[in-house]
């Protein structure tokens, strides 16, 4: 009786195919690594230009110096959050927007604390006062179009509070103010005296300023110049009555 001879199994080409796939993947990975290395060595990965806008009281050089970057440095490092943190360490800066535009452009848009007043020094120099109380030299060519703070000590906490209050007011409410002086009393330790360009003398207090100044223009409208008190009780007295009384 004849026996059946088992058929020989055909050799499979699968192991060779798998080795080929692994080799291809390895070559692709090596090529990717090579391209990444070449990219980070190329000018495309470097800062080519730093654009700074919105600054007035802090110079471009100060901002770029605080960021600690320069053309030729890595475009990707440090990251935007780190750069923003560095810029915010500058006291005149309230906020900053940093955008990286590929290839190579770093855009820095600065928002400074608004100027709310000016201060005359004994030597005649003019300083700008920002809403955070910071005093800085007035930039060349900039006209002092804000109220003058006179009679204040540089480290007066009430002046810092006044600056913050002025910073919370819209510009049109400040346009008529020419000078603000401290005028404290026992009842009102934060009392101030304001002089307007329309020749009114206004007495109020720092804590009442925001509410009172909102309707100051209504009081002075169609009235002759005089004195206005805006405290717990408001009243108006024209200068002409003082002349008659004398």
GROMACS .gro file of N, CA and C in nm, residues 169-227:
model
  177
  169UNK      N    1  -1.128  10.744   3.479
  169UNK     CA    2  -1.222  10.839   3.419
  169UNK      C    3  -1.200  10.850   3.269
  170UNK      N    4  -1.306  10.867   3.191
  170UNK     CA    5  -1.289  10.889   3.047
  170UNK      C    6  -1.220  11.022   3.021
  171UNK      N    7  -1.146  11.029   2.911
  171UNK     CA    8  -1.066  11.146   2.882
  171UNK      C    9  -1.144  11.276   2.872
  172UNK      N   10  -1.267  11.271   2.823
  172UNK     CA   11  -1.341  11.394   2.804
  172UNK      C   12  -1.376  11.461   2.936
  173UNK      N   13  -1.382  11.384   3.047
  173UNK     CA   14  -1.410  11.443   3.177
  173UNK      C   15  -1.288  11.515   3.234
  174UNK      N   16  -1.169  11.484   3.182
  174UNK     CA   17  -1.046  11.546   3.230
  174UNK      C   18  -1.002  11.664   3.145
  175UNK      N   19  -1.065  11.681   3.030
  175UNK     CA   20  -1.016  11.779   2.933
  175UNK      C   21  -1.017  11.922   2.985
  176UNK      N   22  -1.106  11.954   3.078
  176UNK     CA   23  -1.116  12.092   3.127
  176UNK      C   24  -1.032  12.116   3.252
  177UNK      N   25  -0.976  12.012   3.310
  177UNK     CA   26  -0.898  12.027   3.432
  177UNK      C   27  -0.757  12.076   3.400
  178UNK      N   28  -0.712  12.180   3.467
  178UNK     CA   29  -0.578  12.233   3.443
  178UNK      C   30  -0.482  12.206   3.557
  179UNK      N   31  -0.533  12.198   3.681
  179UNK     CA   32  -0.444  12.180   3.796
  179UNK      C   33  -0.521  12.115   3.911
  180UNK      N   34  -0.452  12.031   3.986
  180UNK     CA   35  -0.511  11.965   4.103
  180UNK      C   36  -0.413  11.977   4.220
  181UNK      N   37  -0.462  12.028   4.332
  181UNK     CA   38  -0.379  12.047   4.451
  181UNK      C   39  -0.439  11.970   4.568
  182UNK      N   40  -0.355  11.926   4.663
  182UNK     CA   41  -0.410  11.868   4.786
  182UNK      C   42  -0.468  11.978   4.874
  183UNK      N   43  -0.580  11.949   4.937
  183UNK     CA   44  -0.646  12.049   5.022
  183UNK      C   45  -0.713  11.978   5.140
  184UNK      N   46  -0.634  11.900   5.218
  184UNK     CA   47  -0.695  11.817   5.324
  184UNK      C   48  -0.754  11.900   5.437
  185UNK      N   49  -0.853  11.843   5.501
  185UNK     CA   50  -0.914  11.903   5.620
  185UNK      C   51  -0.939  11.792   5.721
  186UNK      N   52  -0.982  11.828   5.839
  186UNK     CA   53  -1.010  11.728   5.943
  186UNK      C   54  -1.123  11.636   5.898
  187UNK      N   55  -1.226  11.693   5.841
  187UNK     CA   56  -1.341  11.613   5.798
  187UNK      C   57  -1.314  11.537   5.669
  188UNK      N   58  -1.230  11.595   5.584
  188UNK     CA   59  -1.201  11.534   5.453
  188UNK      C   60  -1.049  11.528   5.433
  189UNK      N   61  -0.982  11.428   5.488
  189UNK     CA   62  -0.835  11.418   5.475
  189UNK      C   63  -0.788  11.398   5.331
  190UNK      N   64  -0.877  11.356   5.243
  190UNK     CA   65  -0.841  11.336   5.102
  190UNK      C   66  -0.903  11.444   5.013
  191UNK      N   67  -0.931  11.558   5.071
  191UNK     CA   68  -0.991  11.666   4.995
  191UNK      C   69  -0.889  11.724   4.896
  192UNK      N   70  -0.937  11.761   4.779
  192UNK     CA   71  -0.852  11.819   4.675
  192UNK      C   72  -0.919  11.944   4.619
  193UNK      N   73  -0.835  12.028   4.558
  193UNK     CA   74  -0.886  12.147   4.492
  193UNK      C   75  -0.844  12.141   4.346
  194UNK      N   76  -0.941  12.154   4.257
  194UNK     CA   77  -0.915  12.145   4.114
  194UNK      C   78  -0.946  12.279   4.048
  195UNK      N   79  -0.863  12.315   3.951
  195UNK     CA   80  -0.883  12.437   3.874
  195UNK      C   81  -0.908  12.397   3.729
  196UNK      N   82  -1.007  12.458   3.668
  196UNK     CA   83  -1.044  12.424   3.531
  196UNK      C   84  -0.998  12.531   3.433
  197UNK      N   85  -0.985  12.493   3.309
  197UNK     CA   86  -0.947  12.589   3.205
  197UNK      C   87  -1.059  12.690   3.180
  198UNK      N   88  -1.179  12.657   3.221
  198UNK     CA   89  -1.292  12.749   3.208
  198UNK      C   90  -1.305  12.840   3.330
  199UNK      N   91  -1.199  12.842   3.416
  199UNK     CA   92  -1.185  12.937   3.526
  199UNK      C   93  -1.277  12.908   3.645
  200UNK      N   94  -1.300  12.779   3.672
  200UNK     CA   95  -1.373  12.739   3.791
  200UNK      C   96  -1.276  12.678   3.892
  201UNK      N   97  -1.307  12.695   4.019
  201UNK     CA   98  -1.231  12.633   4.128
  201UNK      C   99  -1.323  12.531   4.195
  202UNK      N  100  -1.283  12.405   4.191
  202UNK     CA  101  -1.370  12.296   4.236
  202UNK      C  102  -1.307  12.226   4.356
  203UNK      N  103  -1.383  12.216   4.462
  203UNK     CA  104  -1.337  12.144   4.581
  203UNK      C  105  -1.416  12.014   4.594
  204UNK      N  106  -1.343  11.905   4.602
  204UNK     CA  107  -1.405  11.773   4.620
  204UNK      C  108  -1.306  11.684   4.693
  205UNK      N  109  -1.327  11.554   4.695
  205UNK     CA  110  -1.232  11.462   4.757
  205UNK      C  111  -1.205  11.347   4.662
  206UNK      N  112  -1.092  11.282   4.685
  206UNK     CA  113  -1.050  11.175   4.592
  206UNK      C  114  -1.154  11.064   4.584
  207UNK      N  115  -1.208  11.024   4.699
  207UNK     CA  116  -1.304  10.912   4.699
  207UNK      C  117  -1.438  10.949   4.635
  208UNK      N  118  -1.467  11.079   4.626
  208UNK     CA  119  -1.593  11.124   4.564
  208UNK      C  120  -1.574  11.166   4.418
  209UNK      N  121  -1.448  11.171   4.374
  209UNK     CA  122  -1.419  11.228   4.242
  209UNK      C  123  -1.494  11.158   4.129
  210UNK      N  124  -1.494  11.027   4.129
  210UNK     CA  125  -1.555  10.953   4.018
  210UNK      C  126  -1.703  10.986   4.005
  211UNK      N  127  -1.775  10.995   4.115
  211UNK     CA  128  -1.918  11.022   4.110
  211UNK      C  129  -1.948  11.170   4.084
  212UNK      N  130  -1.869  11.258   4.142
  212UNK     CA  131  -1.897  11.402   4.133
  212UNK      C  132  -1.862  11.461   3.997
  213UNK      N  133  -1.748  11.421   3.941
  213UNK     CA  134  -1.703  11.485   3.818
  213UNK      C  135  -1.793  11.451   3.700
  214UNK      N  136  -1.871  11.345   3.713
  214UNK     CA  137  -1.958  11.303   3.603
  214UNK      C  138  -2.059  11.412   3.567
  215UNK      N  139  -2.101  11.493   3.665
  215UNK     CA  140  -2.197  11.599   3.632
  215UNK      C  141  -2.140  11.739   3.657
  216UNK      N  142  -2.006  11.751   3.663
  216UNK     CA  143  -1.943  11.882   3.677
  216UNK      C  144  -1.973  11.970   3.556
  217UNK      N  145  -1.970  11.911   3.437
  217UNK     CA  146  -1.995  11.991   3.318
  217UNK      C  147  -2.136  12.049   3.317
  218UNK      N  148  -2.232  11.979   3.378
  218UNK     CA  149  -2.368  12.030   3.385
  218UNK      C  150  -2.376  12.151   3.479
  219UNK      N  151  -2.292  12.149   3.583
  219UNK     CA  152  -2.294  12.259   3.679
  219UNK      C  153  -2.232  12.386   3.620
  220UNK      N  154  -2.123  12.371   3.547
  220UNK     CA  155  -2.052  12.489   3.495
  220UNK      C  156  -2.117  12.543   3.368
  221UNK      N  157  -2.202  12.464   3.305
  221UNK     CA  158  -2.262  12.507   3.179
  221UNK      C  159  -2.350  12.631   3.199
  222UNK      N  160  -2.325  12.732   3.117
  222UNK     CA  161  -2.402  12.857   3.119
  222UNK      C  162  -2.394  12.931   3.253
  223UNK      N  163  -2.287  12.907   3.329
  223UNK     CA  164  -2.266  12.980   3.453
  223UNK      C  165  -2.136  13.058   3.443
  224UNK      N  166  -2.133  13.172   3.509
  224UNK     CA  167  -2.010  13.250   3.512
  224UNK      C  168  -1.910  13.180   3.604
  225UNK      N  169  -1.780  13.203   3.581
  225UNK     CA  170  -1.678  13.136   3.663
  225UNK      C  171  -1.698  13.163   3.812
  226UNK      N  172  -1.662  13.063   3.891
  226UNK     CA  173  -1.678  13.076   4.036
  226UNK      C  174  -1.626  12.954   4.107
  227UNK      N  175  -1.665  12.938   4.231
  227UNK     CA  176  -1.622  12.827   4.315
  227UNK      C  177  -1.733  12.724   4.327
   0.00000   0.00000   0.00000
